[in-house]
Amino acid sequence: MGATHPLGRVSYAAECPTAVLSRWLETGVIEMRTGDVDSPNQGIPRQFSVPRVLQVAAVRALNSLGVSPLRAASASLAWTDHGTAGLAAGEVFDDGGTFLTIDDGGARVVNLPSDVGLSAAILAGAGWNPRATIFLDLRRLRERVLDRLAEIA
């Protein structure tokens, strides 16, 4: 099992106020999953895996763009827990950009070559909804979260 972190560290690393994170946990927006350690009783804090910390950060970022917390949590699992062809869960592609895209068709993780801009990819018919698509830069998000976790380790 990988490293786990208590609520305060998760809140700091994901830049999500503890009260908001606690509410998401209470309402089932964020659920304990493989690698997380639920509290067996009061006095023993929950411990969260790195994928869960990444999920909280993604939900916070998407929620700041107007995506509901529940939809953002569900969408972020495509990256934090499921991965995609050629990419392990919670990782980023070696080359190009790694983005979580959300549109009316759902969420998916995509790799855009560094020489192709977002607008060019959309105009080329990459399969995204032409009305509205949200792109979350997972490389930047992951680096920020891991840097903040390292600061307080």
Short mmCIF file of C-alpha atoms in Angstrom, two decimals:
data_model
loop_
_atom_site.label_atom_id
_atom_site.label_comp_id
_atom_site.label_asym_id
_atom_site.label_seq_id
_atom_site.Cartn_x
_atom_site.Cartn_y
_atom_site.Cartn_z
CA MET A 1 0.00 0.00 0.00
CA GLY A 2 1.28 3.49 -0.87
CA ALA A 3 1.64 6.51 1.37
CA THR A 4 -1.48 7.88 2.99
CA HIS A 5 -2.25 11.30 4.39
CA PRO A 6 -4.58 12.69 7.07
CA LEU A 7 -7.38 15.12 6.28
CA GLY A 8 -5.36 18.27 7.05
CA ARG A 9 -2.61 17.34 4.60
CA VAL A 10 -5.17 16.45 1.95
CA SER A 11 -6.87 19.79 2.46
CA TYR A 12 -3.56 21.66 2.15
CA ALA A 13 -2.25 19.72 -0.86
CA ALA A 14 -5.55 19.90 -2.76
CA GLU A 15 -6.09 23.55 -1.80
CA CYS A 16 -9.54 22.64 -0.53
CA PRO A 17 -10.80 24.03 2.79
CA THR A 18 -11.16 21.32 5.43
CA ALA A 19 -14.84 22.20 5.97
CA VAL A 20 -15.57 21.71 2.25
CA LEU A 21 -13.65 18.43 2.12
CA SER A 22 -15.41 17.18 5.26
CA ARG A 23 -18.79 18.02 3.73
CA TRP A 24 -17.86 16.16 0.52
CA LEU A 25 -16.91 13.13 2.59
CA GLU A 26 -20.12 13.27 4.64
CA THR A 27 -22.33 13.57 1.57
CA GLY A 28 -20.55 10.90 -0.48
CA VAL A 29 -19.07 13.22 -3.08
CA ILE A 30 -15.63 11.85 -2.18
CA GLU A 31 -15.65 8.19 -1.20
CA MET A 32 -12.99 6.07 0.43
CA ARG A 33 -11.56 3.69 -2.16
CA THR A 34 -8.71 1.23 -2.61
CA GLY A 35 -5.60 2.52 -0.86
CA ASP A 36 -7.51 4.76 1.56
CA VAL A 37 -7.85 3.82 5.22
CA ASP A 38 -11.23 4.53 6.78
CA SER A 39 -11.37 5.27 10.48
CA PRO A 40 -12.40 2.21 12.51
CA ASN A 41 -13.62 4.50 15.31
CA GLN A 42 -13.44 8.02 16.68
CA GLY A 43 -9.98 9.22 17.56
CA ILE A 44 -8.29 7.43 14.68
CA PRO A 45 -8.16 9.70 11.63
CA ARG A 46 -8.95 8.59 8.13
CA GLN A 47 -5.96 8.27 5.84
CA PHE A 48 -6.15 9.17 2.15
CA SER A 49 -4.11 7.73 -0.71
CA VAL A 50 -2.43 9.92 -3.30
CA PRO A 51 -5.16 9.10 -5.87
CA ARG A 52 -7.74 10.44 -3.43
CA VAL A 53 -5.71 13.61 -2.85
CA LEU A 54 -5.52 14.08 -6.63
CA GLN A 55 -9.26 13.50 -6.91
CA VAL A 56 -10.00 16.12 -4.26
CA ALA A 57 -7.78 18.63 -6.09
CA ALA A 58 -9.49 17.87 -9.41
CA VAL A 59 -12.95 18.21 -7.87
CA ARG A 60 -11.97 21.52 -6.30
CA ALA A 61 -10.60 22.83 -9.62
CA LEU A 62 -13.63 21.68 -11.61
CA ASN A 63 -16.06 22.96 -9.00
CA SER A 64 -14.42 26.39 -9.24
CA LEU A 65 -15.38 26.31 -12.94
CA GLY A 66 -19.03 25.59 -12.13
CA VAL A 67 -19.06 21.78 -12.37
CA SER A 68 -21.09 20.26 -9.54
CA PRO A 69 -18.97 18.46 -6.94
CA LEU A 70 -20.70 15.13 -7.60
CA ARG A 71 -20.17 15.33 -11.37
CA ALA A 72 -16.59 16.51 -10.87
CA ALA A 73 -15.87 13.61 -8.48
CA SER A 74 -17.29 11.08 -10.90
CA ALA A 75 -15.41 12.58 -13.85
CA SER A 76 -12.10 12.75 -12.00
CA LEU A 77 -12.20 9.00 -11.30
CA ALA A 78 -11.50 8.50 -15.02
CA TRP A 79 -8.01 9.73 -14.22
CA THR A 80 -7.33 9.04 -10.54
CA ASP A 81 -8.64 5.49 -10.36
CA HIS A 82 -9.28 4.09 -13.82
CA GLY A 83 -6.58 5.45 -16.11
CA THR A 84 -6.87 5.08 -19.85
CA ALA A 85 -5.18 3.31 -22.74
CA GLY A 86 -1.45 3.80 -22.34
CA LEU A 87 -1.75 5.64 -19.03
CA ALA A 88 -1.86 4.28 -15.50
CA ALA A 89 -4.34 5.75 -13.03
CA GLY A 90 -3.18 9.07 -11.59
CA GLU A 91 -0.25 9.42 -13.99
CA VAL A 92 0.37 11.82 -16.87
CA PHE A 93 1.61 11.14 -20.39
CA ASP A 94 5.36 11.51 -20.97
CA ASP A 95 4.90 13.65 -24.06
CA GLY A 96 2.35 16.35 -24.73
CA GLY A 97 -0.42 17.49 -22.46
CA THR A 98 -2.61 15.30 -20.27
CA PHE A 99 -6.11 16.68 -19.93
CA LEU A 100 -9.34 15.60 -18.31
CA THR A 101 -12.12 16.66 -20.65
CA ILE A 102 -15.73 16.98 -19.62
CA ASP A 103 -18.62 17.58 -21.99
CA ASP A 104 -22.18 16.36 -22.47
CA GLY A 105 -20.81 12.96 -23.50
CA GLY A 106 -19.00 12.41 -20.20
CA ALA A 107 -15.39 12.58 -19.08
CA ARG A 108 -12.20 11.17 -20.48
CA VAL A 109 -8.45 11.59 -20.22
CA VAL A 110 -6.74 12.70 -23.42
CA ASN A 111 -3.19 13.26 -24.57
CA LEU A 112 -2.64 16.25 -26.82
CA PRO A 113 0.70 16.50 -28.59
CA SER A 114 2.62 19.60 -27.55
CA ASP A 115 2.58 20.90 -31.14
CA VAL A 116 -1.24 20.84 -31.31
CA GLY A 117 -3.19 23.58 -29.55
CA LEU A 118 -6.54 22.95 -27.91
CA SER A 119 -8.47 24.92 -30.50
CA ALA A 120 -6.77 22.99 -33.35
CA ALA A 121 -7.64 19.69 -31.69
CA ILE A 122 -11.27 20.69 -31.30
CA LEU A 123 -11.52 21.99 -34.86
CA ALA A 124 -9.95 18.78 -36.15
CA GLY A 125 -12.96 16.89 -34.83
CA ALA A 126 -11.34 15.19 -31.87
CA GLY A 127 -14.76 14.05 -30.72
CA TRP A 128 -15.55 16.75 -28.20
CA ASN A 129 -18.87 18.47 -27.91
CA PRO A 130 -18.70 21.59 -30.08
CA ARG A 131 -20.95 23.53 -27.70
CA ALA A 132 -18.80 23.35 -24.57
CA THR A 133 -15.89 21.31 -23.29
CA ILE A 134 -13.94 21.80 -20.09
CA PHE A 135 -10.24 20.93 -20.16
CA LEU A 136 -8.38 20.39 -16.90
CA ASP A 137 -4.59 20.30 -17.20
CA LEU A 138 -3.73 17.19 -15.19
CA ARG A 139 0.05 17.58 -15.44
CA ARG A 140 -0.04 20.96 -13.71
CA LEU A 141 -2.58 19.80 -11.16
CA ARG A 142 -0.57 16.66 -10.31
CA GLU A 143 2.72 18.57 -9.99
CA ARG A 144 1.12 21.16 -7.71
CA VAL A 145 -0.47 18.54 -5.45
CA LEU A 146 2.69 16.42 -5.18
CA ASP A 147 4.83 19.52 -4.48
CA ARG A 148 2.45 20.60 -1.71
CA LEU A 149 2.42 17.10 -0.20
CA ALA A 150 6.24 17.11 -0.18
CA GLU A 151 6.29 20.51 1.57
CA ILE A 152 4.47 19.13 4.60
CA ALA A 153 5.79 15.56 4.69
#
